[in-house]
Amino acid sequence: GAVVSQHPSRVICKSGTSVKIECRSLDFQATTMFWYRQFPKQSLMLMATSNEGSKATYEQGVEKDKFLINHASLTLSTLTVTSAHPEDSSFYICSARGPGHSLSYEQYFGPGTRLTVT
Amino acid sequence: AQTVTQSQPEMSVQEAETVTLSCTYDTSESNYYLFWYKQPPSRQMILVIRQEAYKQQNATENRFSVNFQKAAKSFSLKISDSQLGDTAMYFCASLAGNTGNQFYFGTGTSLTVIP
């Protein structure tokens, strides 16, 4: 099956610093990756969609300068939270889809990254 | 646009019993998919079941089945013979079939299976 990993699983950073979260497709080429944010006991909200080699498309209300997304290869997308603040603390989940996944619903989720900003 | 509503924030069920989780949705798409995802304490999103809107037959996966009422825009999940491992958050979601990239998730139902 299609496997998506995220690294790190947990990260704690100080306010004002930047932190990078990686999302990797392990056994398929991910032409499209999605980044979600999940607040405690709430649903997943799509932040942005990234296609390999292109700029990410951000959802309304998501600051593109704060949440930098890079999808430079077919197996890796990164989300960098710049100048993090405590309100950025959340659970970040990526999902991925590849060229072999012709149906729109074939997206595979990573295990998520818990970010805590102190 | 699509919206998904789950009106039951928390539910509990005795082990081995049956429980039904409710979901309603709204979409202007003619072709769409509906899903139930499970998120256990590990936080990994796990696909439980999928329903293609063009199919009249309700999807089933072992102990999990759905009651898809297209006219009413209702998509409930029935879990039979509940097991302790079923304890998790359950999210209902929709996705447009033709142009869809984005999942629209409901707010979730926290299910606890009581031994």
PDB file of C-alpha atoms in Angstrom:
ATOM      1  CA  GLY A   1       0.000   0.000   0.000  1.00  0.00           C
ATOM      2  CA  ALA A   2       0.888   3.657  -0.223  1.00  0.00           C
ATOM      3  CA  VAL A   3       2.797   4.880   2.818  1.00  0.00           C
ATOM      4  CA  VAL A   4       3.354   8.459   3.857  1.00  0.00           C
ATOM      5  CA  SER A   5       5.696   9.417   6.661  1.00  0.00           C
ATOM      6  CA  GLN A   6       6.195  12.638   8.566  1.00  0.00           C
ATOM      7  CA  HIS A   7       9.182  13.855  10.479  1.00  0.00           C
ATOM      8  CA  PRO A   8       9.415  14.777  13.228  1.00  0.00           C
ATOM      9  CA  SER A   9       6.446  13.266  14.988  1.00  0.00           C
ATOM     10  CA  ARG A  10       6.750  15.805  17.763  1.00  0.00           C
ATOM     11  CA  VAL A  11       8.636  19.068  17.962  1.00  0.00           C
ATOM     12  CA  ILE A  12       8.917  21.772  20.564  1.00  0.00           C
ATOM     13  CA  CYS A  13      10.345  25.121  19.575  1.00  0.00           C
ATOM     14  CA  LYS A  14      10.711  28.509  21.116  1.00  0.00           C
ATOM     15  CA  SER A  15       8.612  31.455  20.081  1.00  0.00           C
ATOM     16  CA  GLY A  16      10.186  33.357  17.224  1.00  0.00           C
ATOM     17  CA  THR A  17      12.096  30.432  15.770  1.00  0.00           C
ATOM     18  CA  SER A  18      11.284  28.487  12.617  1.00  0.00           C
ATOM     19  CA  VAL A  19      10.560  24.808  12.394  1.00  0.00           C
ATOM     20  CA  LYS A  20      10.444  22.492   9.387  1.00  0.00           C
ATOM     21  CA  ILE A  21       8.166  19.499   9.036  1.00  0.00           C
ATOM     22  CA  GLU A  22       8.818  16.892   6.359  1.00  0.00           C
ATOM     23  CA  CYS A  23       6.282  14.769   4.542  1.00  0.00           C
ATOM     24  CA  ARG A  24       7.555  11.856   2.478  1.00  0.00           C
ATOM     25  CA  SER A  25       5.884   9.346   0.233  1.00  0.00           C
ATOM     26  CA  LEU A  26       7.805   6.132   0.796  1.00  0.00           C
ATOM     27  CA  ASP A  27       6.638   3.851  -1.980  1.00  0.00           C
ATOM     28  CA  PHE A  28       5.109   6.091  -4.594  1.00  0.00           C
ATOM     29  CA  GLN A  29       5.767   9.368  -6.331  1.00  0.00           C
ATOM     30  CA  ALA A  30       3.577  12.060  -4.860  1.00  0.00           C
ATOM     31  CA  THR A  31       2.725  14.600  -7.495  1.00  0.00           C
ATOM     32  CA  THR A  32       0.353  16.346  -5.126  1.00  0.00           C
ATOM     33  CA  MET A  33       0.628  16.816  -1.400  1.00  0.00           C
ATOM     34  CA  PHE A  34      -1.810  18.413   0.998  1.00  0.00           C
ATOM     35  CA  TRP A  35      -1.142  20.024   4.356  1.00  0.00           C
ATOM     36  CA  TYR A  36      -3.818  20.030   7.051  1.00  0.00           C
ATOM     37  CA  ARG A  37      -3.943  21.560  10.469  1.00  0.00           C
ATOM     38  CA  GLN A  38      -5.895  20.061  13.333  1.00  0.00           C
ATOM     39  CA  PHE A  39      -6.587  21.905  16.558  1.00  0.00           C
ATOM     40  CA  PRO A  40      -7.284  19.851  19.691  1.00  0.00           C
ATOM     41  CA  LYS A  41     -10.548  17.977  19.435  1.00  0.00           C
ATOM     42  CA  GLN A  42     -11.351  19.665  16.160  1.00  0.00           C
ATOM     43  CA  SER A  43     -11.485  18.664  12.548  1.00  0.00           C
ATOM     44  CA  LEU A  44      -8.796  18.788   9.900  1.00  0.00           C
ATOM     45  CA  MET A  45      -8.589  22.030   7.975  1.00  0.00           C
ATOM     46  CA  LEU A  46      -6.792  22.148   4.660  1.00  0.00           C
ATOM     47  CA  MET A  47      -4.010  24.724   4.691  1.00  0.00           C
ATOM     48  CA  ALA A  48      -2.516  24.310   1.247  1.00  0.00           C
ATOM     49  CA  THR A  49      -2.091  22.073  -1.761  1.00  0.00           C
ATOM     50  CA  SER A  50       1.283  21.631  -3.377  1.00  0.00           C
ATOM     51  CA  ASN A  51       2.112  20.140  -6.735  1.00  0.00           C
ATOM     52  CA  GLU A  52       5.641  18.988  -7.409  1.00  0.00           C
ATOM     53  CA  GLY A  53       7.682  21.741  -8.977  1.00  0.00           C
ATOM     54  CA  SER A  54       4.997  24.384  -8.571  1.00  0.00           C
ATOM     55  CA  LYS A  55       4.099  26.957  -5.970  1.00  0.00           C
ATOM     56  CA  ALA A  56       1.659  25.840  -3.351  1.00  0.00           C
ATOM     57  CA  THR A  57      -1.937  26.967  -3.408  1.00  0.00           C
ATOM     58  CA  TYR A  58      -3.018  28.261  -0.035  1.00  0.00           C
ATOM     59  CA  GLU A  59      -6.501  28.215   1.383  1.00  0.00           C
ATOM     60  CA  GLN A  60      -8.152  31.456   2.326  1.00  0.00           C
ATOM     61  CA  GLY A  61      -6.920  32.769   5.640  1.00  0.00           C
ATOM     62  CA  VAL A  62      -3.642  30.854   5.615  1.00  0.00           C
ATOM     63  CA  GLU A  63      -0.587  33.102   5.642  1.00  0.00           C
ATOM     64  CA  LYS A  64       1.717  31.937   2.869  1.00  0.00           C
ATOM     65  CA  ASP A  65       4.655  33.857   4.285  1.00  0.00           C
ATOM     66  CA  LYS A  66       4.262  32.177   7.620  1.00  0.00           C
ATOM     67  CA  PHE A  67       3.659  28.654   6.403  1.00  0.00           C
ATOM     68  CA  LEU A  68       6.204  28.030   3.683  1.00  0.00           C
ATOM     69  CA  ILE A  69       5.614  24.932   1.608  1.00  0.00           C
ATOM     70  CA  ASN A  70       8.193  23.421  -0.680  1.00  0.00           C
ATOM     71  CA  HIS A  71       7.491  20.420  -2.891  1.00  0.00           C
ATOM     72  CA  ALA A  72      10.788  20.142  -4.680  1.00  0.00           C
ATOM     73  CA  SER A  73      10.778  16.418  -5.346  1.00  0.00           C
ATOM     74  CA  LEU A  74       8.252  13.712  -6.084  1.00  0.00           C
ATOM     75  CA  THR A  75       8.715  12.169  -2.671  1.00  0.00           C
ATOM     76  CA  LEU A  76       9.167  15.112  -0.356  1.00  0.00           C
ATOM     77  CA  SER A  77       7.207  18.155   0.695  1.00  0.00           C
ATOM     78  CA  THR A  78       8.182  20.406   3.569  1.00  0.00           C
ATOM     79  CA  LEU A  79       6.178  22.797   5.671  1.00  0.00           C
ATOM     80  CA  THR A  80       8.183  25.479   7.440  1.00  0.00           C
ATOM     81  CA  VAL A  81       6.489  27.453  10.165  1.00  0.00           C
ATOM     82  CA  THR A  82       8.389  30.718  10.290  1.00  0.00           C
ATOM     83  CA  SER A  83       8.655  32.908  13.366  1.00  0.00           C
ATOM     84  CA  ALA A  84       6.487  30.488  15.270  1.00  0.00           C
ATOM     85  CA  HIS A  85       4.175  31.694  18.000  1.00  0.00           C
ATOM     86  CA  PRO A  86       2.256  29.755  20.640  1.00  0.00           C
ATOM     87  CA  GLU A  87      -0.926  30.045  18.584  1.00  0.00           C
ATOM     88  CA  ASP A  88       0.793  28.017  15.863  1.00  0.00           C
ATOM     89  CA  SER A  89       0.870  25.069  18.220  1.00  0.00           C
ATOM     90  CA  SER A  90      -1.195  22.394  16.564  1.00  0.00           C
ATOM     91  CA  PHE A  91      -1.182  19.005  14.908  1.00  0.00           C
ATOM     92  CA  TYR A  92      -0.086  19.148  11.288  1.00  0.00           C
ATOM     93  CA  ILE A  93      -1.010  16.332   8.922  1.00  0.00           C
ATOM     94  CA  CYS A  94       0.023  15.827   5.326  1.00  0.00           C
ATOM     95  CA  SER A  95      -1.547  13.640   2.692  1.00  0.00           C
ATOM     96  CA  ALA A  96      -0.241  12.687  -0.709  1.00  0.00           C
ATOM     97  CA  ARG A  97      -1.408  11.455  -4.079  1.00  0.00           C
ATOM     98  CA  GLY A  98       0.566  10.156  -7.034  1.00  0.00           C
ATOM     99  CA  PRO A  99       0.183   9.719 -10.799  1.00  0.00           C
ATOM    100  CA  GLY A 100      -0.842   6.146 -10.253  1.00  0.00           C
ATOM    101  CA  HIS A 101      -3.723   7.323  -8.163  1.00  0.00           C
ATOM    102  CA  SER A 102      -6.136   8.296 -10.854  1.00  0.00           C
ATOM    103  CA  LEU A 103      -9.126   8.673  -8.612  1.00  0.00           C
ATOM    104  CA  SER A 104      -9.376  11.861  -6.663  1.00  0.00           C
ATOM    105  CA  TYR A 105     -10.064  10.074  -3.416  1.00  0.00           C
ATOM    106  CA  GLU A 106      -6.817   8.183  -3.459  1.00  0.00           C
ATOM    107  CA  GLN A 107      -4.972  10.260  -0.931  1.00  0.00           C
ATOM    108  CA  TYR A 108      -2.838   8.790   1.779  1.00  0.00           C
ATOM    109  CA  PHE A 109      -2.334  10.446   5.121  1.00  0.00           C
ATOM    110  CA  GLY A 110       0.837  10.786   7.106  1.00  0.00           C
ATOM    111  CA  PRO A 111       0.870  10.136  10.851  1.00  0.00           C
ATOM    112  CA  GLY A 112       1.011  13.819  11.726  1.00  0.00           C
ATOM    113  CA  THR A 113       3.387  16.132  13.569  1.00  0.00           C
ATOM    114  CA  ARG A 114       2.631  17.682  16.925  1.00  0.00           C
ATOM    115  CA  LEU A 115       4.093  21.188  17.101  1.00  0.00           C
ATOM    116  CA  THR A 116       4.344  22.948  20.436  1.00  0.00           C
ATOM    117  CA  VAL A 117       5.616  26.514  20.531  1.00  0.00           C
ATOM    118  CA  THR A 118       6.716  27.727  23.945  1.00  0.00           C
TER     119      THR A 118
ATOM    120  CA  ALA B   1     -18.547  24.262  -1.813  1.00  0.00           C
ATOM    121  CA  GLN B   2     -19.179  21.320   0.399  1.00  0.00           C
ATOM    122  CA  THR B   3     -20.068  21.103   4.068  1.00  0.00           C
ATOM    123  CA  VAL B   4     -20.142  18.130   6.363  1.00  0.00           C
ATOM    124  CA  THR B   5     -21.953  18.096   9.689  1.00  0.00           C
ATOM    125  CA  GLN B   6     -21.571  15.663  12.541  1.00  0.00           C
ATOM    126  CA  SER B   7     -23.993  16.449  15.320  1.00  0.00           C
ATOM    127  CA  GLN B   8     -22.730  13.951  17.887  1.00  0.00           C
ATOM    128  CA  PRO B   9     -19.511  15.189  19.530  1.00  0.00           C
ATOM    129  CA  GLU B  10     -19.253  12.145  21.795  1.00  0.00           C
ATOM    130  CA  MET B  11     -20.783   8.701  21.892  1.00  0.00           C
ATOM    131  CA  SER B  12     -20.220   5.528  23.822  1.00  0.00           C
ATOM    132  CA  VAL B  13     -21.191   1.932  23.274  1.00  0.00           C
ATOM    133  CA  GLN B  14     -20.838  -1.289  25.177  1.00  0.00           C
ATOM    134  CA  GLU B  15     -18.405  -3.784  23.779  1.00  0.00           C
ATOM    135  CA  ALA B  16     -20.080  -6.158  21.298  1.00  0.00           C
ATOM    136  CA  GLU B  17     -23.017  -3.809  20.816  1.00  0.00           C
ATOM    137  CA  THR B  18     -23.919  -1.795  17.732  1.00  0.00           C
ATOM    138  CA  VAL B  19     -23.584   1.954  17.388  1.00  0.00           C
ATOM    139  CA  THR B  20     -24.533   4.394  14.644  1.00  0.00           C
ATOM    140  CA  LEU B  21     -22.717   7.641  13.993  1.00  0.00           C
ATOM    141  CA  SER B  22     -24.578  10.360  12.112  1.00  0.00           C
ATOM    142  CA  CYS B  23     -23.388  12.592   9.312  1.00  0.00           C
ATOM    143  CA  THR B  24     -25.131  14.978   6.971  1.00  0.00           C
ATOM    144  CA  TYR B  25     -23.552  16.805   4.095  1.00  0.00           C
ATOM    145  CA  ASP B  26     -24.292  19.416   1.511  1.00  0.00           C
ATOM    146  CA  THR B  27     -22.762  19.651  -1.925  1.00  0.00           C
ATOM    147  CA  SER B  28     -23.513  21.119  -5.302  1.00  0.00           C
ATOM    148  CA  GLU B  29     -21.479  18.441  -7.031  1.00  0.00           C
ATOM    149  CA  SER B  30     -23.226  15.762  -9.023  1.00  0.00           C
ATOM    150  CA  ASN B  31     -20.349  13.336  -8.637  1.00  0.00           C
ATOM    151  CA  TYR B  32     -18.809  12.984  -5.211  1.00  0.00           C
ATOM    152  CA  TYR B  33     -17.504  10.547  -2.661  1.00  0.00           C
ATOM    153  CA  LEU B  34     -18.212  10.176   1.011  1.00  0.00           C
ATOM    154  CA  PHE B  35     -15.910   8.704   3.608  1.00  0.00           C
ATOM    155  CA  TRP B  36     -15.589   7.744   7.199  1.00  0.00           C
ATOM    156  CA  TYR B  37     -12.122   8.098   8.662  1.00  0.00           C
ATOM    157  CA  LYS B  38     -10.993   6.848  12.034  1.00  0.00           C
ATOM    158  CA  GLN B  39      -8.390   8.700  14.076  1.00  0.00           C
ATOM    159  CA  PRO B  40      -7.242   6.642  17.067  1.00  0.00           C
ATOM    160  CA  PRO B  41      -5.096   8.106  19.844  1.00  0.00           C
ATOM    161  CA  SER B  42      -2.063   7.649  17.606  1.00  0.00           C
ATOM    162  CA  ARG B  43      -3.619  10.394  15.428  1.00  0.00           C
ATOM    163  CA  GLN B  44      -3.037   8.415  12.208  1.00  0.00           C
ATOM    164  CA  MET B  45      -5.980   8.893   9.881  1.00  0.00           C
ATOM    165  CA  ILE B  46      -7.342   5.519   8.815  1.00  0.00           C
ATOM    166  CA  LEU B  47      -9.905   5.064   6.069  1.00  0.00           C
ATOM    167  CA  VAL B  48     -12.832   3.059   7.401  1.00  0.00           C
ATOM    168  CA  ILE B  49     -15.201   3.055   4.465  1.00  0.00           C
ATOM    169  CA  ARG B  50     -15.917   4.859   1.217  1.00  0.00           C
ATOM    170  CA  GLN B  51     -19.153   5.402  -0.699  1.00  0.00           C
ATOM    171  CA  GLU B  52     -19.432   6.551  -4.283  1.00  0.00           C
ATOM    172  CA  ALA B  53     -22.453   8.824  -4.581  1.00  0.00           C
ATOM    173  CA  TYR B  54     -23.524   7.272  -7.865  1.00  0.00           C
ATOM    174  CA  LYS B  55     -23.859   3.864  -6.254  1.00  0.00           C
ATOM    175  CA  GLN B  56     -27.184   3.100  -4.654  1.00  0.00           C
ATOM    176  CA  GLN B  57     -25.880   0.123  -2.735  1.00  0.00           C
ATOM    177  CA  ASN B  58     -24.608   0.927   0.725  1.00  0.00           C
ATOM    178  CA  ALA B  59     -20.931   0.220   1.246  1.00  0.00           C
ATOM    179  CA  THR B  60     -19.879  -2.389   3.783  1.00  0.00           C
ATOM    180  CA  GLU B  61     -16.498  -3.347   5.196  1.00  0.00           C
ATOM    181  CA  ASN B  62     -16.701  -6.222   7.642  1.00  0.00           C
ATOM    182  CA  ARG B  63     -18.268  -4.787  10.826  1.00  0.00           C
ATOM    183  CA  PHE B  64     -18.657  -1.342   9.301  1.00  0.00           C
ATOM    184  CA  SER B  65     -21.530  -0.337   7.064  1.00  0.00           C
ATOM    185  CA  VAL B  66     -23.122   2.883   5.953  1.00  0.00           C
ATOM    186  CA  ASN B  67     -26.656   4.054   5.429  1.00  0.00           C
ATOM    187  CA  PHE B  68     -26.424   6.401   2.475  1.00  0.00           C
ATOM    188  CA  GLN B  69     -29.567   8.419   1.903  1.00  0.00           C
ATOM    189  CA  LYS B  70     -28.751  10.580  -1.101  1.00  0.00           C
ATOM    190  CA  ALA B  71     -31.964  12.588  -1.203  1.00  0.00           C
ATOM    191  CA  ALA B  72     -31.665  13.399   2.477  1.00  0.00           C
ATOM    192  CA  LYS B  73     -27.898  13.970   2.154  1.00  0.00           C
ATOM    193  CA  SER B  74     -27.311  11.665   5.045  1.00  0.00           C
ATOM    194  CA  PHE B  75     -24.400   9.258   5.475  1.00  0.00           C
ATOM    195  CA  SER B  76     -24.385   7.385   8.770  1.00  0.00           C
ATOM    196  CA  LEU B  77     -21.872   4.776   9.899  1.00  0.00           C
ATOM    197  CA  LYS B  78     -22.933   1.643  11.701  1.00  0.00           C
ATOM    198  CA  ILE B  79     -20.385  -0.275  13.700  1.00  0.00           C
ATOM    199  CA  SER B  80     -21.480  -3.768  14.633  1.00  0.00           C
ATOM    200  CA  ASP B  81     -19.991  -5.937  17.351  1.00  0.00           C
ATOM    201  CA  SER B  82     -18.051  -2.976  18.721  1.00  0.00           C
ATOM    202  CA  GLN B  83     -14.533  -3.710  19.882  1.00  0.00           C
ATOM    203  CA  LEU B  84     -12.258  -1.850  22.266  1.00  0.00           C
ATOM    204  CA  GLY B  85     -10.013  -0.992  19.337  1.00  0.00           C
ATOM    205  CA  ASP B  86     -12.838   0.943  17.767  1.00  0.00           C
ATOM    206  CA  THR B  87     -12.365   3.661  20.379  1.00  0.00           C
ATOM    207  CA  ALA B  88     -11.334   6.706  18.337  1.00  0.00           C
ATOM    208  CA  MET B  89     -12.437   9.923  16.730  1.00  0.00           C
ATOM    209  CA  TYR B  90     -14.502   9.320  13.634  1.00  0.00           C
ATOM    210  CA  PHE B  91     -14.633  11.899  10.888  1.00  0.00           C
ATOM    211  CA  CYS B  92     -17.126  12.001   8.079  1.00  0.00           C
ATOM    212  CA  ALA B  93     -15.750  13.576   4.905  1.00  0.00           C
ATOM    213  CA  SER B  94     -16.732  14.413   1.360  1.00  0.00           C
ATOM    214  CA  LEU B  95     -14.739  14.943  -1.782  1.00  0.00           C
ATOM    215  CA  ALA B  96     -15.822  16.132  -5.219  1.00  0.00           C
ATOM    216  CA  GLY B  97     -15.450  13.420  -7.794  1.00  0.00           C
ATOM    217  CA  ASN B  98     -14.484  15.216 -10.943  1.00  0.00           C
ATOM    218  CA  THR B  99     -12.376  18.092  -9.765  1.00  0.00           C
ATOM    219  CA  GLY B 100     -11.887  17.258  -6.169  1.00  0.00           C
ATOM    220  CA  ASN B 101      -8.614  17.508  -4.435  1.00  0.00           C
ATOM    221  CA  GLN B 102      -9.833  18.659  -1.104  1.00  0.00           C
ATOM    222  CA  PHE B 103     -11.460  16.605   1.591  1.00  0.00           C
ATOM    223  CA  TYR B 104     -14.131  18.412   3.597  1.00  0.00           C
ATOM    224  CA  PHE B 105     -14.229  16.954   7.072  1.00  0.00           C
ATOM    225  CA  GLY B 106     -16.913  17.094   9.698  1.00  0.00           C
ATOM    226  CA  THR B 107     -16.074  18.049  13.258  1.00  0.00           C
ATOM    227  CA  GLY B 108     -15.815  14.466  14.377  1.00  0.00           C
ATOM    228  CA  THR B 109     -17.459  12.114  16.827  1.00  0.00           C
ATOM    229  CA  SER B 110     -15.457  10.742  19.711  1.00  0.00           C
ATOM    230  CA  LEU B 111     -16.477   7.133  20.200  1.00  0.00           C
ATOM    231  CA  THR B 112     -15.651   5.219  23.343  1.00  0.00           C
ATOM    232  CA  VAL B 113     -16.204   1.490  23.520  1.00  0.00           C
ATOM    233  CA  ILE B 114     -16.866   0.450  27.086  1.00  0.00           C
ATOM    234  CA  PRO B 115     -15.652  -2.989  28.186  1.00  0.00           C
TER     235      PRO B 115
END
